[in-house]
C-alpha positions as CSV (number, residue, x, y, z in Angstrom):
1,M,134.6,11.9,161.5
2,T,137.5,13.1,163.6
3,T,139.9,15.5,161.9
4,M,143.6,15.0,162.5
5,T,146.1,17.8,163.0
6,D,149.7,17.3,162.0
7,R,150.8,16.7,165.6
8,K,153.4,14.0,165.9
9,V,153.2,11.3,168.6
10,T,156.7,10.7,170.0
11,A,158.0,8.4,172.8
12,N,161.2,8.2,174.8
13,L,162.6,5.3,176.8
14,S,166.0,4.0,177.9
15,I,166.7,0.4,177.2
16,T,169.5,-2.2,177.7
17,L,171.2,-4.1,174.8
18,D,168.7,-6.9,175.4
19,G,165.8,-4.5,175.1
20,R,164.8,-4.3,178.7
21,Y,163.6,-1.1,180.4
22,H,164.3,-2.4,183.9
23,G,165.9,-5.4,185.3
24,P,164.4,-8.7,186.7
25,A,163.9,-7.4,190.2
26,G,161.1,-5.0,189.1
27,P,160.6,-1.3,188.2
28,A,163.2,-0.1,190.7
29,D,165.9,-2.4,189.2
30,M,167.5,0.3,187.0
31,G,171.1,-0.5,187.6
32,A,171.8,-1.2,184.0
33,I,170.4,2.1,182.9
34,V,171.0,4.7,185.7
35,T,174.7,4.9,185.1
36,Y,174.1,6.4,181.7
37,A,171.3,8.8,182.6
38,M,173.5,11.8,183.6
39,T,176.1,11.7,180.7
40,D,176.3,14.6,178.2
41,V,174.8,12.4,175.5
42,A,171.9,11.6,177.8
43,R,171.3,15.2,178.8
44,R,171.4,16.4,175.1
45,H,168.9,13.6,174.3
46,L,166.7,14.7,177.2
47,T,166.6,18.2,175.8
48,R,165.8,16.9,172.3
49,I,162.8,14.9,173.4
50,W,160.8,17.8,175.0
51,E,161.8,20.8,172.9
52,G,158.9,20.4,170.4
53,A,156.4,18.8,172.8
54,T,153.3,20.6,174.2
55,T,151.7,17.5,175.8
56,A,153.2,14.9,178.1
57,V,151.6,11.5,178.3
58,L,152.5,9.4,181.4
59,G,151.5,6.2,183.1
60,R,150.6,6.4,186.7
61,R,153.8,4.9,188.1
62,N,156.0,7.4,186.2
63,A,153.7,10.4,187.0
64,E,153.9,9.6,190.8
65,G,157.7,8.9,190.6
66,F,158.5,12.0,188.6
67,L,156.4,14.2,191.0
68,G,158.8,13.2,193.8
69,F,161.9,14.3,191.8
70,W,161.5,16.7,188.9
71,P,159.8,19.7,190.7
72,T,162.8,19.9,193.1
73,V,165.2,20.0,190.1
74,A,163.1,22.7,188.5
75,A,163.5,24.8,191.7
76,D,167.3,24.1,192.1
77,E,169.4,26.9,190.7
78,N,172.5,24.7,190.9
79,A,171.0,21.9,188.8
80,D,172.4,21.2,185.3
81,P,170.6,23.7,183.0
82,R,169.6,20.8,180.7
83,D,168.0,18.9,183.6
84,R,166.4,22.1,184.9
85,G,165.0,22.9,181.4
86,Y,163.3,19.5,181.2
87,A,162.1,19.7,184.8
88,K,160.5,23.1,184.2
89,W,158.9,21.9,181.0
90,L,157.5,18.8,182.8
91,V,156.0,20.9,185.6
92,D,154.4,23.4,183.3
93,V,153.3,21.3,180.3
94,E,149.8,19.8,179.8
95,K,149.9,16.3,181.2
96,V,147.7,13.3,180.5
97,V,148.1,10.5,183.0
98,F,146.8,6.9,182.4
99,S,145.5,5.3,185.6
100,T,142.8,2.9,186.7
101,T,143.3,3.7,190.4
102,L,144.0,7.4,190.8
103,T,141.0,9.6,191.7
104,E,142.9,12.9,191.9
105,A,145.6,14.1,189.5
106,P,149.0,14.0,191.1
107,W,150.2,17.2,189.3
108,E,148.8,20.5,188.3
109,R,147.8,20.9,184.6
110,T,147.0,17.1,184.6
111,R,144.1,15.1,183.2
112,L,143.5,11.6,184.4
113,V,142.3,9.1,181.8
114,N,141.2,5.4,181.9
115,A,140.8,4.5,178.3
116,P,142.8,2.7,175.5
117,A,146.0,4.7,174.8
118,A,145.4,4.7,171.0
119,D,142.0,6.3,171.5
120,V,143.3,9.0,173.9
121,V,146.2,9.8,171.6
122,A,143.9,10.1,168.6
123,E,141.8,12.5,170.5
124,L,144.9,14.6,171.4
125,K,145.9,14.6,167.8
126,A,142.6,16.0,166.7
127,S,143.2,19.4,168.3
128,G,146.1,21.6,169.4
129,S,149.6,21.8,168.1
130,G,153.1,20.6,169.1
131,E,154.3,17.1,169.7
132,I,152.6,14.6,172.0
133,L,155.4,13.0,174.1
134,V,154.9,9.6,175.7
135,N,157.4,10.2,178.5
136,S,159.2,7.1,179.6
137,S,156.0,5.1,180.2
138,A,156.6,1.7,178.7
139,S,153.0,0.4,179.2
140,V,151.7,3.3,177.1
141,I,154.5,3.1,174.5
142,K,153.7,-0.6,174.1
143,A,150.0,0.0,173.5
144,L,150.8,2.6,170.9
145,L,153.3,0.4,169.2
146,E,150.6,-2.3,169.0
147,A,148.2,0.3,167.4
148,D,151.0,1.6,165.1
149,A,150.2,5.1,166.5
150,L,153.8,6.3,167.1
151,D,155.6,8.7,164.7
152,R,159.0,8.9,166.5
153,L,161.0,6.9,169.0
154,Y,163.7,8.5,171.1
155,L,165.8,5.6,172.5
156,M,168.8,5.7,174.8
157,V,170.5,2.3,174.4
158,C,172.7,1.4,177.4
159,P,175.6,-1.0,176.8
160,E,174.6,-3.6,179.4
161,I,172.6,-6.8,179.3
162,A,170.0,-6.9,182.1
163,G,169.3,-10.6,181.6
164,G,165.7,-10.3,182.7
165,G,162.8,-7.9,183.1
166,P,160.2,-6.7,180.6
167,R,161.2,-5.8,177.0
168,L,159.9,-2.8,175.1
169,F,159.5,-4.7,171.8
170,D,157.3,-7.7,172.5
171,D,156.6,-10.5,170.0
172,G,153.5,-9.9,168.0
173,L,153.8,-6.2,167.2
174,P,152.7,-5.2,163.7
175,A,155.6,-5.0,161.3
176,S,156.8,-1.5,160.7
177,K,159.8,0.4,159.2
178,W,161.7,3.2,160.8
179,R,164.3,5.7,159.5
180,L,167.3,6.7,161.7
181,T,167.3,10.5,162.0
182,H,169.8,11.1,164.8
183,H,172.5,9.0,166.3
184,E,175.1,9.9,169.0
185,T,177.3,7.7,171.1
186,G,178.9,8.7,174.5
187,E,182.2,7.8,176.1
188,L,180.6,5.0,178.2
189,G,179.1,3.4,175.0
190,E,175.6,4.8,175.6
191,T,173.9,5.6,172.3
192,A,171.1,8.1,171.8
193,V,169.0,7.3,168.7
194,V,166.0,8.9,167.1
195,Y,163.8,6.9,164.7
196,D,161.0,8.2,162.6
197,R,158.2,5.9,161.4
198,V,158.2,5.4,157.7
199,R,154.6,5.3,156.4
């Protein structure tokens, strides 16, 4: 029998008012979200998500995309300190990347996995300490929502309707109750919220 630690499984994602994490033209269609990514509210939210996390969980697409951007921010002394803090954390933290196609890890301190997300996260919870952050990877977040394996959701809600594209909360998820533990709204109408799972 696997023993569980008290590690929390958290997830962060930016979504539109209609619940989309990108627009109808595909993963690069981020027009309804990108405007709000560099606001003070978004940057404070970014700091909030990683401060207690000691493991980052990523899907392949995000792992490869982040690799092309965040290490340069970590090295940029002129970058916003909040962006740089997150970037340094992401470069240095233990990373678990889900992929069916990669044969070599795209980052240092990275382990590739090709297994059900809920099983991998249960394994991570069985040892170590600190939060396990599913970092903006919708496919992994969806799998963990289906398994009711998330303890906290960090959402940035952007005040636009994308009108198409995949939604975070698909029909058929198990019913669950969440408690709002943080809420902040910016000048552009972007809203950072933190919800904890009520069990």
